[in-house]
């Protein structure tokens, strides 16, 4: 997309892909059919992001709270995830996309975890874009785990309490090495973050659209990019300071 200048683009876009159920129910379909349709949006958004030069794309696919959904829906989502990983590997290689997964992955069925590790391994040298799949992910869980990790290091005398700062804390999170999201998109209109990347979105621009996830495609993604370009990111500074810095 040449109309969008590279330098104005977010480096990292994170997406809360919400609204599959409502999309389906409003059409008299089952929720699972909504998730199936949502998979097509995932494909299209990944392709568009790659095409315009987004470096990092994080997709919230399944939250730690989503385990409490009806068993039938959970297993359908797991099947869809598995099929997605199997069918998209070729494309990831062709487009030089690297896949990473974050979340409490040990809770996943063994064959899904195996598939995730396989795709991570196969794509590890791809450098054009990184897709971070948040599955069985909860931000509070991630923060607790990071805290425990640092506490163990203090206990073992590897670091001192004073060594815990924003950098080392970020490095103990599952997103270690990944820059913070510049833009957070949530579809289906809900103005909440649902336990997603709480630490990492401290300064992200927020974009909430009423469009339901199965209807969120290339055009809608590009609209979000336009929105981002129109934002004035200040990071706590004054307009004058920012003008000077430029
Ligand atoms: C998002 O769609 C997908 C997942 C959470 C897995 P939902 O299934 O939450 O759809 P709504 O919010 O019920 O419409
Ligand atoms: C957030 O959507 C999780 C994902 C998109 C995977 P939910 O539908 O689970 O969130 P709530 O229940 O609206 O907060
Ligand atoms: Mg929802």
mmCIF file of C-alpha atoms and ligand atoms in Angstrom:
data_model
loop_
_atom_site.group_PDB
_atom_site.id
_atom_site.type_symbol
_atom_site.label_atom_id
_atom_site.label_comp_id
_atom_site.label_asym_id
_atom_site.label_seq_id
_atom_site.Cartn_x
_atom_site.Cartn_y
_atom_site.Cartn_z
ATOM 1 C CA UNK A 1 0.000 0.000 0.000
ATOM 2 C CA UNK A 2 2.099 2.887 -1.270
ATOM 3 C CA UNK A 3 -0.364 5.524 -0.039
ATOM 4 C CA UNK A 4 0.666 4.757 3.522
ATOM 5 C CA UNK A 5 4.111 6.086 4.265
ATOM 6 C CA UNK A 6 6.235 3.534 6.090
ATOM 7 C CA UNK A 7 7.465 5.932 8.776
ATOM 8 C CA UNK A 8 3.928 6.767 9.881
ATOM 9 C CA UNK A 9 3.014 3.153 10.444
ATOM 10 C CA UNK A 10 2.927 1.509 13.852
ATOM 11 C CA UNK A 11 5.780 -0.942 14.343
ATOM 12 C CA UNK A 12 3.642 -3.168 16.478
ATOM 13 C CA UNK A 13 -0.111 -3.633 16.182
ATOM 14 C CA UNK A 14 -1.991 -5.691 18.772
ATOM 15 C CA UNK A 15 -5.537 -6.881 18.103
ATOM 16 C CA UNK A 16 -8.332 -8.075 20.378
ATOM 17 C CA UNK A 17 -10.291 -10.084 17.832
ATOM 18 C CA UNK A 18 -13.759 -9.867 19.331
ATOM 19 C CA UNK A 19 -17.295 -10.379 18.050
ATOM 20 C CA UNK A 20 -17.293 -13.782 16.338
ATOM 21 C CA UNK A 21 -20.156 -15.025 18.479
ATOM 22 C CA UNK A 22 -22.373 -11.996 17.865
ATOM 23 C CA UNK A 23 -21.591 -12.092 14.163
ATOM 24 C CA UNK A 24 -22.863 -15.675 14.019
ATOM 25 C CA UNK A 25 -25.840 -15.325 16.351
ATOM 26 C CA UNK A 26 -27.189 -12.330 14.427
ATOM 27 C CA UNK A 27 -27.254 -14.548 11.341
ATOM 28 C CA UNK A 28 -28.872 -17.491 13.053
ATOM 29 C CA UNK A 29 -25.603 -19.433 12.899
ATOM 30 C CA UNK A 30 -23.721 -21.230 15.652
ATOM 31 C CA UNK A 31 -20.943 -19.401 17.488
ATOM 32 C CA UNK A 32 -18.461 -21.871 16.052
ATOM 33 C CA UNK A 33 -19.399 -20.751 12.552
ATOM 34 C CA UNK A 34 -18.493 -17.242 13.652
ATOM 35 C CA UNK A 35 -15.061 -18.417 14.753
ATOM 36 C CA UNK A 36 -14.604 -20.174 11.435
ATOM 37 C CA UNK A 37 -15.369 -16.949 9.599
ATOM 38 C CA UNK A 38 -13.055 -15.098 11.964
ATOM 39 C CA UNK A 39 -10.203 -17.266 10.763
ATOM 40 C CA UNK A 40 -10.566 -15.696 7.305
ATOM 41 C CA UNK A 41 -10.171 -12.268 8.890
ATOM 42 C CA UNK A 42 -6.997 -13.471 10.602
ATOM 43 C CA UNK A 43 -5.584 -14.505 7.243
ATOM 44 C CA UNK A 44 -6.485 -11.249 5.577
ATOM 45 C CA UNK A 45 -5.195 -9.057 8.392
ATOM 46 C CA UNK A 46 -1.890 -10.967 8.556
ATOM 47 C CA UNK A 47 -1.458 -10.608 4.787
ATOM 48 C CA UNK A 48 -2.296 -6.914 4.813
ATOM 49 C CA UNK A 49 -0.023 -6.179 7.750
ATOM 50 C CA UNK A 50 2.822 -8.005 6.041
ATOM 51 C CA UNK A 51 2.191 -6.201 2.782
ATOM 52 C CA UNK A 52 2.299 -2.695 4.250
ATOM 53 C CA UNK A 53 5.345 -3.442 6.398
ATOM 54 C CA UNK A 54 4.130 -3.910 9.962
ATOM 55 C CA UNK A 55 6.959 -5.528 11.946
ATOM 56 C CA UNK A 56 5.006 -7.064 14.823
ATOM 57 C CA UNK A 57 1.387 -8.186 14.905
ATOM 58 C CA UNK A 58 -0.031 -9.639 18.112
ATOM 59 C CA UNK A 59 -3.355 -11.456 17.879
ATOM 60 C CA UNK A 60 -5.425 -12.283 20.937
ATOM 61 C CA UNK A 61 -6.868 -15.627 19.922
ATOM 62 C CA UNK A 62 -7.859 -17.184 23.241
ATOM 63 C CA UNK A 63 -7.738 -15.749 26.742
ATOM 64 C CA UNK A 64 -7.075 -17.576 29.987
ATOM 65 C CA UNK A 65 -10.711 -16.793 30.854
ATOM 66 C CA UNK A 66 -11.975 -18.329 27.610
ATOM 67 C CA UNK A 67 -11.239 -21.809 29.066
ATOM 68 C CA UNK A 68 -14.480 -21.353 31.006
ATOM 69 C CA UNK A 69 -16.592 -21.329 27.841
ATOM 70 C CA UNK A 70 -18.709 -24.388 26.972
ATOM 71 C CA UNK A 71 -16.506 -27.386 26.265
ATOM 72 C CA UNK A 72 -17.861 -27.678 22.726
ATOM 73 C CA UNK A 73 -16.833 -24.139 21.854
ATOM 74 C CA UNK A 74 -13.392 -24.540 23.431
ATOM 75 C CA UNK A 75 -12.641 -27.713 21.514
ATOM 76 C CA UNK A 76 -13.898 -26.162 18.269
ATOM 77 C CA UNK A 77 -11.555 -23.206 18.825
ATOM 78 C CA UNK A 78 -8.664 -25.599 19.459
ATOM 79 C CA UNK A 79 -9.432 -27.469 16.242
ATOM 80 C CA UNK A 80 -9.552 -24.203 14.304
ATOM 81 C CA UNK A 81 -6.250 -23.121 15.799
ATOM 82 C CA UNK A 82 -4.640 -26.392 14.845
ATOM 83 C CA UNK A 83 -5.946 -26.215 11.303
ATOM 84 C CA UNK A 84 -4.801 -22.603 11.008
ATOM 85 C CA UNK A 85 -1.266 -23.522 12.046
ATOM 86 C CA UNK A 86 -1.152 -26.427 9.618
ATOM 87 C CA UNK A 87 -2.499 -24.544 6.612
ATOM 88 C CA UNK A 88 -0.650 -21.259 7.149
ATOM 89 C CA UNK A 89 2.881 -22.566 7.644
ATOM 90 C CA UNK A 90 3.593 -22.502 3.904
ATOM 91 C CA UNK A 91 2.445 -18.936 3.631
ATOM 92 C CA UNK A 92 4.497 -17.903 6.631
ATOM 93 C CA UNK A 93 7.565 -19.317 4.947
ATOM 94 C CA UNK A 94 6.740 -17.655 1.628
ATOM 95 C CA UNK A 95 6.111 -14.276 3.250
ATOM 96 C CA UNK A 96 9.022 -14.689 5.683
ATOM 97 C CA UNK A 97 6.788 -14.427 8.717
ATOM 98 C CA UNK A 98 7.968 -15.637 12.080
ATOM 99 C CA UNK A 99 5.461 -17.048 14.540
ATOM 100 C CA UNK A 100 5.708 -16.764 18.295
ATOM 101 C CA UNK A 101 3.150 -17.831 20.862
ATOM 102 C CA UNK A 102 2.564 -16.291 24.278
ATOM 103 C CA UNK A 103 0.311 -17.531 27.042
ATOM 104 C CA UNK A 104 -0.047 -20.355 29.473
ATOM 105 C CA UNK A 105 0.684 -22.838 26.712
ATOM 106 C CA UNK A 106 0.978 -25.841 29.013
ATOM 107 C CA UNK A 107 -2.791 -25.788 29.374
ATOM 108 C CA UNK A 108 -3.218 -26.447 25.660
ATOM 109 C CA UNK A 109 -3.940 -29.943 24.318
ATOM 110 C CA UNK A 110 -0.613 -31.673 23.644
ATOM 111 C CA UNK A 111 -1.086 -31.865 19.884
ATOM 112 C CA UNK A 112 -1.772 -28.121 19.633
ATOM 113 C CA UNK A 113 1.290 -27.276 21.685
ATOM 114 C CA UNK A 114 3.336 -29.565 19.479
ATOM 115 C CA UNK A 115 2.019 -27.841 16.365
ATOM 116 C CA UNK A 116 2.802 -24.408 17.814
ATOM 117 C CA UNK A 117 6.362 -25.446 18.673
ATOM 118 C CA UNK A 118 6.771 -26.908 15.202
ATOM 119 C CA UNK A 119 5.673 -23.692 13.452
ATOM 120 C CA UNK A 120 7.783 -21.553 15.819
ATOM 121 C CA UNK A 121 10.778 -23.714 15.040
ATOM 122 C CA UNK A 122 10.240 -23.730 11.262
ATOM 123 C CA UNK A 123 9.712 -19.972 11.047
ATOM 124 C CA UNK A 124 12.349 -18.872 13.559
ATOM 125 C CA UNK A 125 14.677 -17.414 10.935
ATOM 126 C CA UNK A 126 12.001 -15.391 9.137
ATOM 127 C CA UNK A 127 12.550 -11.691 9.600
ATOM 128 C CA UNK A 128 9.971 -9.720 7.612
ATOM 129 C CA UNK A 129 7.243 -9.772 10.239
ATOM 130 C CA UNK A 130 6.612 -11.462 13.574
ATOM 131 C CA UNK A 131 3.122 -12.701 14.359
ATOM 132 C CA UNK A 132 2.630 -13.194 18.082
ATOM 133 C CA UNK A 133 -0.274 -15.474 18.854
ATOM 134 C CA UNK A 134 -1.715 -14.929 22.319
ATOM 135 C CA UNK A 135 -3.383 -18.212 23.280
ATOM 136 C CA UNK A 136 -4.456 -19.249 26.729
ATOM 137 C CA UNK A 137 -3.085 -15.802 27.488
ATOM 138 C CA UNK A 138 -3.823 -13.613 30.474
ATOM 139 C CA UNK A 139 -1.830 -10.526 31.276
ATOM 140 C CA UNK A 140 -2.102 -10.821 35.053
ATOM 141 C CA UNK A 141 -0.881 -14.398 34.841
ATOM 142 C CA UNK A 142 2.049 -13.191 32.736
ATOM 143 C CA UNK A 143 2.894 -10.454 35.255
ATOM 144 C CA UNK A 144 2.761 -12.898 38.175
ATOM 145 C CA UNK A 145 5.054 -15.306 36.335
ATOM 146 C CA UNK A 146 7.536 -12.526 35.580
ATOM 147 C CA UNK A 147 7.482 -11.457 39.222
ATOM 148 C CA UNK A 148 8.188 -14.991 40.402
ATOM 149 C CA UNK A 149 11.035 -15.319 37.937
ATOM 150 C CA UNK A 150 12.685 -12.139 39.225
ATOM 151 C CA UNK A 151 12.012 -13.115 42.842
ATOM 152 C CA UNK A 152 13.822 -16.412 42.277
ATOM 153 C CA UNK A 153 16.766 -14.561 40.773
ATOM 154 C CA UNK A 154 16.931 -12.311 43.829
ATOM 155 C CA UNK A 155 16.675 -15.308 46.154
ATOM 156 C CA UNK A 156 19.486 -17.042 44.296
ATOM 157 C CA UNK A 157 21.639 -13.932 44.462
ATOM 158 C CA UNK A 158 21.721 -13.519 40.660
ATOM 159 C CA UNK A 159 20.305 -9.989 40.893
ATOM 160 C CA UNK A 160 19.684 -7.436 43.649
ATOM 161 C CA UNK A 161 16.195 -5.980 44.270
ATOM 162 C CA UNK A 162 17.507 -2.676 42.870
ATOM 163 C CA UNK A 163 18.217 -4.403 39.570
ATOM 164 C CA UNK A 164 14.489 -4.737 38.994
ATOM 165 C CA UNK A 165 13.550 -1.860 36.745
ATOM 166 C CA UNK A 166 11.261 -1.352 33.764
ATOM 167 C CA UNK A 167 13.749 -2.898 31.384
ATOM 168 C CA UNK A 168 14.457 -6.030 33.399
ATOM 169 C CA UNK A 169 10.787 -6.452 34.230
ATOM 170 C CA UNK A 170 9.782 -6.199 30.565
ATOM 171 C CA UNK A 171 12.509 -8.746 29.864
ATOM 172 C CA UNK A 172 10.924 -11.225 32.260
ATOM 173 C CA UNK A 173 7.558 -11.054 30.475
ATOM 174 C CA UNK A 174 6.565 -13.474 27.719
ATOM 175 C CA UNK A 175 6.927 -10.610 25.254
ATOM 176 C CA UNK A 176 10.642 -10.207 26.025
ATOM 177 C CA UNK A 177 12.449 -8.696 23.071
ATOM 178 C CA UNK A 178 9.268 -7.489 21.386
ATOM 179 C CA UNK A 179 8.701 -3.707 21.351
ATOM 180 C CA UNK A 180 5.510 -2.490 23.037
ATOM 181 C CA UNK A 181 2.422 -2.203 20.819
ATOM 182 C CA UNK A 182 1.998 1.233 19.262
ATOM 183 C CA UNK A 183 -1.610 0.557 18.412
ATOM 184 C CA UNK A 184 -4.231 -1.610 20.087
ATOM 185 C CA UNK A 185 -7.267 -2.489 17.993
ATOM 186 C CA UNK A 186 -10.414 -3.962 19.501
ATOM 187 C CA UNK A 187 -13.296 -5.017 17.278
ATOM 188 C CA UNK A 188 -17.007 -5.277 18.160
ATOM 189 C CA UNK A 189 -17.161 -2.038 20.134
ATOM 190 C CA UNK A 190 -16.275 -3.070 23.677
ATOM 191 C CA UNK A 191 -14.250 -0.413 25.477
ATOM 192 C CA UNK A 192 -12.201 -2.777 27.613
ATOM 193 C CA UNK A 193 -8.883 -4.589 27.468
ATOM 194 C CA UNK A 194 -9.938 -7.987 28.844
ATOM 195 C CA UNK A 195 -6.626 -8.895 30.497
ATOM 196 C CA UNK A 196 -4.547 -8.283 27.366
ATOM 197 C CA UNK A 197 -0.962 -6.950 27.502
ATOM 198 C CA UNK A 198 -1.635 -4.698 30.492
ATOM 199 C CA UNK A 199 2.003 -3.745 31.007
ATOM 200 C CA UNK A 200 2.853 -3.462 27.326
ATOM 201 C CA UNK A 201 0.022 -1.132 26.242
ATOM 202 C CA UNK A 202 0.954 1.627 28.698
ATOM 203 C CA UNK A 203 1.400 4.083 25.800
ATOM 204 C CA UNK A 204 -0.427 2.375 22.957
ATOM 205 C CA UNK A 205 -2.958 4.299 20.913
ATOM 206 C CA UNK A 206 -6.395 2.718 21.266
ATOM 207 C CA UNK A 207 -8.703 2.025 18.354
ATOM 208 C CA UNK A 208 -12.098 0.510 19.064
ATOM 209 C CA UNK A 209 -14.376 -0.224 16.135
ATOM 210 C CA UNK A 210 -17.925 -1.548 16.200
ATOM 211 C CA UNK A 211 -17.120 -3.812 13.269
ATOM 212 C CA UNK A 212 -17.306 -7.443 14.360
ATOM 213 C CA UNK A 213 -14.154 -9.484 13.859
ATOM 214 C CA UNK A 214 -15.440 -11.623 10.940
ATOM 215 C CA UNK A 215 -16.154 -8.371 9.065
ATOM 216 C CA UNK A 216 -12.769 -6.844 9.902
ATOM 217 C CA UNK A 217 -10.757 -7.232 6.726
ATOM 218 C CA UNK A 218 -8.106 -5.435 4.685
ATOM 219 C CA UNK A 219 -10.105 -2.239 4.268
ATOM 220 C CA UNK A 220 -10.912 -2.009 7.979
ATOM 221 C CA UNK A 221 -7.302 -2.709 8.933
ATOM 222 C CA UNK A 222 -6.127 0.071 6.636
ATOM 223 C CA UNK A 223 -8.684 2.405 8.206
ATOM 224 C CA UNK A 224 -7.115 1.665 11.588
ATOM 225 C CA UNK A 225 -3.707 2.555 10.107
ATOM 226 C CA UNK A 226 -5.126 5.884 8.925
ATOM 227 C CA UNK A 227 -6.472 6.522 12.410
ATOM 228 C CA UNK A 228 -3.063 5.802 13.897
ATOM 229 C CA UNK A 229 -1.390 8.214 11.510
ATOM 230 C CA UNK A 230 -3.696 10.984 12.676
ATOM 231 C CA UNK A 231 -2.702 10.570 16.333
ATOM 232 C CA UNK A 232 -0.316 12.870 18.165
ATOM 233 C CA UNK A 233 1.751 10.665 20.421
ATOM 234 C CA UNK A 234 3.086 12.698 23.306
ATOM 235 C CA UNK A 235 4.426 10.201 25.858
ATOM 236 C CA UNK A 236 3.730 12.652 28.664
ATOM 237 C CA UNK A 237 5.531 15.584 27.067
ATOM 238 C CA UNK A 238 4.118 18.936 25.954
ATOM 239 C CA UNK A 239 3.431 19.805 22.321
ATOM 240 C CA UNK A 240 6.261 22.351 22.432
ATOM 241 C CA UNK A 241 8.770 19.776 23.640
ATOM 242 C CA UNK A 242 7.746 17.427 20.874
ATOM 243 C CA UNK A 243 8.038 20.105 18.212
ATOM 244 C CA UNK A 244 11.567 20.853 19.469
ATOM 245 C CA UNK A 245 12.521 17.202 19.408
ATOM 246 C CA UNK A 246 11.457 17.045 15.761
HETATM 247 C C1 LIG B 1 -13.823 -13.495 19.942
HETATM 248 O O1 LIG B 1 -15.169 -13.596 19.663
HETATM 249 C C2 LIG B 1 -13.117 -14.821 19.832
HETATM 250 C C3 LIG B 1 -12.740 -15.400 21.131
HETATM 251 C C4 LIG B 1 -12.867 -14.832 22.294
HETATM 252 C C5 LIG B 1 -12.136 -16.708 21.091
HETATM 253 P P1 LIG B 1 -16.213 -13.966 20.795
HETATM 254 O O2 LIG B 1 -16.409 -15.438 20.778
HETATM 255 O O3 LIG B 1 -15.842 -13.385 22.094
HETATM 256 O O4 LIG B 1 -17.504 -13.244 20.217
HETATM 257 P P2 LIG B 1 -18.597 -12.459 21.037
HETATM 258 O O5 LIG B 1 -17.880 -11.437 21.859
HETATM 259 O O6 LIG B 1 -19.299 -13.463 21.877
HETATM 260 O O7 LIG B 1 -19.458 -11.842 20.003
HETATM 261 C C1 LIG B 2 -11.232 -11.184 24.570
HETATM 262 O O1 LIG B 2 -12.533 -11.388 24.140
HETATM 263 C C2 LIG B 2 -10.394 -12.375 24.260
HETATM 264 C C3 LIG B 2 -10.165 -12.622 22.834
HETATM 265 C C4 LIG B 2 -10.509 -11.848 21.863
HETATM 266 C C5 LIG B 2 -9.449 -13.834 22.549
HETATM 267 P P1 LIG B 2 -13.663 -11.890 25.148
HETATM 268 O O2 LIG B 2 -14.938 -11.898 24.380
HETATM 269 O O3 LIG B 2 -13.254 -13.135 25.792
HETATM 270 O O4 LIG B 2 -13.645 -10.733 26.238
HETATM 271 P P2 LIG B 2 -14.814 -10.176 27.131
HETATM 272 O O5 LIG B 2 -15.475 -11.350 27.749
HETATM 273 O O6 LIG B 2 -15.716 -9.427 26.212
HETATM 274 O O7 LIG B 2 -14.141 -9.269 28.114
HETATM 275 MG MG1 LIG B 3 -16.248 -11.604 23.009
#
